[in-house]
Coordinates of C-alpha atoms in Angstrom, one line a residue:
G529 CA 0.0 0.0 0.0
V530 CA 2.8 2.4 0.8
K531 CA 5.3 1.4 -1.9
A532 CA 2.6 1.3 -4.6
G533 CA 1.3 4.7 -3.4
V534 CA -2.2 3.4 -2.6
Y535 CA -2.8 4.6 1.0
P536 CA -2.2 8.3 0.6
P537 CA -4.7 8.8 -2.2
L538 CA -7.3 6.9 -0.1
I539 CA -6.7 9.2 2.8
F540 CA -7.1 12.2 0.5
M541 CA -10.4 10.8 -0.6
G542 CA -11.5 10.7 3.1
I543 CA -10.2 14.2 3.6
G544 CA -12.2 15.4 0.6
A545 CA -15.3 13.8 1.9
M546 CA -14.9 15.7 5.2
T547 CA -14.0 19.0 3.5
D548 CA -16.2 22.0 2.7
F549 CA -14.7 24.0 -0.1
A550 CA -17.4 26.7 0.2
P551 CA -15.1 29.2 2.1
L552 CA -12.5 28.9 -0.7
I553 CA -15.2 29.2 -3.5
A554 CA -16.7 32.2 -1.8
N555 CA -13.3 33.9 -1.5
P556 CA -11.0 32.7 -4.4
S557 CA -8.2 35.1 -3.2
S558 CA -7.6 32.5 -0.5
F559 CA -5.8 30.5 -3.1
I560 CA -3.0 33.1 -3.0
L561 CA -2.6 32.5 0.8
G562 CA -2.6 28.8 0.3
A563 CA 0.1 29.0 -2.4
A564 CA 2.2 31.4 -0.3
A565 CA 2.3 29.0 2.6
Q566 CA 3.9 26.4 0.2
L567 CA 7.1 28.5 0.3
G568 CA 8.0 26.3 3.3
I569 CA 8.2 23.3 0.9
F570 CA 10.7 24.9 -1.5
F571 CA 12.7 26.6 1.4
T572 CA 13.1 23.2 3.0
Y573 CA 14.1 21.7 -0.3
V574 CA 16.9 24.2 -0.6
G575 CA 18.0 23.6 3.0
A576 CA 18.1 19.8 2.4
I577 CA 20.3 20.3 -0.7
L578 CA 22.7 22.5 1.3
L579 CA 22.9 19.8 4.0
G580 CA 24.1 17.3 1.4
F581 CA 21.0 15.3 0.5
T582 CA 20.4 14.2 -3.1
P583 CA 17.8 16.2 -5.1
Q584 CA 15.4 13.2 -4.8
Q585 CA 15.8 13.0 -1.1
A586 CA 15.6 16.8 -0.8
G587 CA 12.3 16.8 -2.8
S588 CA 10.8 14.3 -0.3
I589 CA 12.1 16.2 2.7
G590 CA 10.7 19.5 1.2
I591 CA 7.1 18.2 1.3
I592 CA 7.4 18.3 5.1
G593 CA 7.1 22.0 4.7
G594 CA 3.5 21.6 3.6
A595 CA 2.5 20.0 7.0
D596 CA 0.9 17.2 5.0
G597 CA 1.8 13.7 6.2
P598 CA 0.1 11.6 3.5
T599 CA 1.6 13.8 0.7
A600 CA 5.1 13.5 2.2
I601 CA 4.7 9.7 2.3
F602 CA 3.4 9.6 -1.3
V603 CA 6.3 11.6 -2.6
T604 CA 8.9 9.8 -0.5
S605 CA 7.7 6.3 -1.6
Q606 CA 8.6 7.3 -5.2
L607 CA 11.6 9.5 -4.8
A608 CA 13.5 8.3 -1.6
P609 CA 11.9 5.2 -0.1
E610 CA 15.0 4.7 2.1
L611 CA 13.9 7.8 4.1
L612 CA 10.2 6.9 4.4
G613 CA 10.1 6.2 8.1
T614 CA 12.2 9.3 9.0
I615 CA 10.2 11.7 6.8
A616 CA 6.9 10.3 8.0
V617 CA 7.9 10.9 11.6
A618 CA 9.1 14.4 10.9
A619 CA 6.0 15.3 8.8
Y620 CA 3.5 14.2 11.3
S621 CA 5.5 15.7 14.2
Y622 CA 5.4 19.1 12.3
M623 CA 1.6 18.7 11.8
A624 CA 1.1 17.9 15.5
L625 CA 3.2 20.9 16.6
V626 CA 1.4 23.5 14.4
P627 CA -0.6 24.9 17.4
I628 CA 2.8 25.5 19.2
I629 CA 4.9 26.6 16.3
Q630 CA 2.5 29.0 14.6
P631 CA 1.3 31.5 17.3
P632 CA 4.8 33.0 18.0
I633 CA 5.4 33.5 14.3
M634 CA 1.9 35.0 13.8
R635 CA 2.4 37.5 16.7
A636 CA 5.9 38.4 15.6
L637 CA 4.9 39.3 12.0
T638 CA 1.6 41.2 12.7
T639 CA 0.5 44.2 14.8
K640 CA -2.3 44.2 17.3
K641 CA -4.3 46.3 15.0
E642 CA -4.0 43.8 12.2
R643 CA -4.8 40.8 14.4
S644 CA -8.0 42.6 15.6
V645 CA -9.5 43.1 12.1
V646 CA -13.0 41.7 11.9
M647 CA -13.8 40.3 8.5
G648 CA -17.2 40.5 6.9
N649 CA -19.5 37.5 6.2
L650 CA -18.7 35.2 3.2
R651 CA -21.2 35.1 0.4
P652 CA -23.5 32.0 0.1
V653 CA -22.2 29.3 -2.2
S654 CA -24.7 27.5 -4.5
K655 CA -24.8 23.7 -4.8
L656 CA -23.9 23.9 -8.5
E657 CA -20.7 25.8 -7.6
K658 CA -19.8 23.1 -5.0
I659 CA -20.3 20.3 -7.6
L660 CA -18.5 22.1 -10.4
F661 CA -15.5 23.1 -8.3
P662 CA -14.0 19.6 -7.7
I663 CA -14.6 18.6 -11.3
L664 CA -12.9 21.7 -12.7
V665 CA -9.9 21.5 -10.3
T666 CA -9.3 17.8 -11.1
V667 CA -9.4 18.5 -14.9
I668 CA -7.0 21.5 -14.7
V669 CA -4.5 19.9 -12.3
S670 CA -4.5 16.6 -14.3
L671 CA -3.7 18.5 -17.5
L672 CA -1.0 20.7 -16.0
L673 CA 0.5 18.3 -13.5
P674 CA -0.3 14.6 -14.2
D675 CA 1.9 13.5 -11.3
A676 CA -0.4 15.3 -8.9
A677 CA -3.6 13.9 -10.4
A678 CA -3.7 10.9 -8.0
L679 CA -3.8 13.0 -4.9
V680 CA -5.9 15.9 -6.1
G681 CA -8.2 13.7 -8.1
M682 CA -9.0 11.5 -5.0
L683 CA -9.4 14.6 -2.8
M684 CA -11.9 16.1 -5.2
F685 CA -13.7 12.7 -5.8
G686 CA -14.2 12.4 -2.0
N687 CA -15.6 15.9 -2.0
L688 CA -17.9 15.2 -4.9
L689 CA -19.3 12.2 -3.1
K690 CA -20.3 14.5 -0.2
E691 CA -21.5 17.5 -2.2
S692 CA -23.6 15.5 -4.8
G693 CA -26.0 14.5 -2.1
Q694 CA -26.6 11.2 -3.8
T695 CA -24.0 9.0 -2.2
E696 CA -24.4 9.7 1.5
R697 CA -23.6 6.2 2.6
I698 CA -20.4 6.0 0.5
A699 CA -19.3 9.5 1.6
K700 CA -19.7 8.5 5.3
A701 CA -17.8 5.3 4.8
A702 CA -14.9 7.3 3.2
Q703 CA -14.9 9.8 6.1
N704 CA -15.0 7.2 8.8
E705 CA -14.5 3.5 8.4
L706 CA -12.2 3.6 5.3
M707 CA -10.3 6.6 6.6
N708 CA -9.6 4.9 10.0
I709 CA -8.6 1.6 8.5
V710 CA -6.2 3.1 6.0
T711 CA -4.7 5.3 8.6
I712 CA -4.0 2.3 10.8
L713 CA -2.5 0.4 7.9
L714 CA -0.4 3.4 6.8
G715 CA 1.0 3.8 10.3
L716 CA 1.8 0.1 10.6
S717 CA 3.4 0.0 7.2
V718 CA 5.6 3.1 7.8
G719 CA 6.5 1.8 11.2
A720 CA 7.7 -1.5 9.7
T721 CA 10.1 0.3 7.5
T722 CA 11.7 2.3 10.4
S723 CA 14.5 0.0 11.4
A724 CA 17.1 1.2 13.8
D725 CA 20.0 1.2 11.4
K726 CA 18.0 3.5 9.0
F727 CA 16.5 5.7 11.7
L728 CA 19.1 6.3 14.4
N729 CA 21.6 8.3 12.4
L730 CA 22.7 11.9 11.7
D731 CA 20.4 12.2 8.7
T732 CA 17.4 11.7 10.9
L733 CA 18.5 14.7 13.1
K734 CA 19.0 16.8 9.9
I735 CA 15.5 15.9 8.6
V736 CA 13.8 16.7 12.0
L737 CA 15.7 20.0 12.0
L738 CA 14.6 20.8 8.5
G739 CA 11.0 20.0 9.6
L740 CA 11.3 22.8 12.2
I741 CA 12.7 25.2 9.6
A742 CA 9.7 24.4 7.4
S743 CA 7.7 26.8 9.6
V744 CA 8.8 29.3 7.0
G745 CA 5.5 28.3 5.3
T746 CA 3.6 29.9 8.1
A747 CA 5.6 33.1 7.8
G748 CA 5.0 33.2 4.0
G749 CA 1.3 32.9 4.5
V750 CA 1.1 35.6 7.1
L751 CA 3.3 38.0 5.1
F752 CA 1.1 37.6 2.0
G753 CA -1.9 38.1 4.4
K754 CA -0.3 41.4 5.4
L755 CA -0.1 42.4 1.7
M756 CA -3.8 41.6 1.2
Y757 CA -4.5 43.7 4.4
I758 CA -2.7 46.6 2.7
F759 CA -4.3 46.1 -0.8
T760 CA -7.8 45.8 0.7
K761 CA -7.3 48.7 3.0
G762 CA -7.7 46.7 6.2
K763 CA -10.5 44.3 5.2
V764 CA -8.3 41.1 5.5
N765 CA -6.9 39.8 8.8
P766 CA -3.3 38.6 8.1
L767 CA -3.8 35.8 10.6
I768 CA -5.7 33.7 8.1
G769 CA -2.6 33.5 6.0
S770 CA -1.0 31.1 8.5
A771 CA -3.8 28.6 7.8
G772 CA -2.3 28.1 4.3
V773 CA -0.4 25.0 5.5
S774 CA -2.2 21.7 5.0
A775 CA -3.0 20.8 8.6
V776 CA -6.8 20.8 8.2
P777 CA -8.6 22.1 10.3
M778 CA -5.9 22.5 13.0
A779 CA -4.3 25.5 11.3
A780 CA -7.6 27.3 10.8
R781 CA -8.4 26.8 14.5
V782 CA -5.1 28.4 15.4
S783 CA -6.0 31.5 13.3
Q784 CA -9.4 31.6 15.0
K785 CA -7.8 31.3 18.5
E786 CA -5.2 34.1 17.9
G787 CA -7.8 36.4 16.4
Q788 CA -10.1 36.0 19.4
R789 CA -7.2 36.5 21.7
E790 CA -6.9 40.1 20.4
N791 CA -10.6 40.7 19.7
P792 CA -13.2 38.5 21.4
S793 CA -15.8 39.4 18.8
N794 CA -13.6 38.1 16.0
F795 CA -14.6 35.0 14.2
L796 CA -12.0 34.0 11.6
L797 CA -12.6 30.2 11.4
M798 CA -14.5 30.1 8.1
H799 CA -12.3 32.7 6.6
A800 CA -9.2 30.7 7.6
M801 CA -10.7 27.5 6.2
G802 CA -10.3 29.0 2.7
P803 CA -6.5 29.2 2.8
N804 CA -6.5 25.9 4.8
V805 CA -8.2 23.8 2.2
S806 CA -6.3 25.6 -0.6
G807 CA -3.2 24.6 1.2
V808 CA -4.2 20.9 0.9
I809 CA -4.5 21.4 -2.9
G810 CA -1.3 23.5 -2.9
S811 CA 0.8 20.8 -1.2
A812 CA -0.5 18.2 -3.6
V813 CA 0.4 20.5 -6.6
A814 CA 3.8 21.1 -5.1
A815 CA 4.2 17.3 -4.8
G816 CA 3.4 17.0 -8.4
I817 CA 6.0 19.6 -9.3
M818 CA 8.6 17.7 -7.3
L819 CA 7.7 14.3 -8.9
T820 CA 7.7 15.9 -12.4
L821 CA 11.1 17.5 -12.0
L822 CA 12.9 14.8 -9.9
K823 CA 11.4 11.4 -10.7

């Protein structure tokens, strides 16, 4: 399942079945914030090259910067299978530490005034838009980056199961039973590859360190959020930019928590979900770029 790249797409299908793309559809500019947060991937890639890893290994390590465990495993299984266990541990550790790593970066890069901005309500999104969105994204990504089609296609397929309203039983199975089973199998399979001679070495420490440096992605999202704050004359709260990493919905909750910390009447969760879900798409696209260039 891991070596053939089967488990990560199945997990993406489950994520898609649990995801509501309405905030992203209602505010397409969220795509910019999701893309900006992927800077962590390419920054980590450069860092890995400088530390002596091969381009293929560096590409796999770079995906850690997207805070997306399944994508990191998918890319590593094809580019650098010898690092699979180490990269999986680093990627999931980074995802788990998002609530700890992000707040100091968010506060350091924004002012109290910016963090206190209250954003207006998002426009209602029609059912037709929700159905057309996954179809169009799949077609566009498949044509431009065929190597990303497996992840993005399954993400959008899972979402289509939910939004169509005609496959409720299958959508619930993808969200719950199938998702849980595949997660267990993925964890067992990756754990089985993590032998002591491959894991307990200097390269592991380097990869874990690069995983911490990957927080540049959060900084990239927040800085682009500040640009949007300037261009919209104070209508966008820069905190939602930090949600551009792929840790759904954890990163969006961090944006909400930090916003309410400065202004108790601030409700940023749905606004942050736009960059958050676009970050999932962005990390899959970045994975496709890495596979296209390095495979």
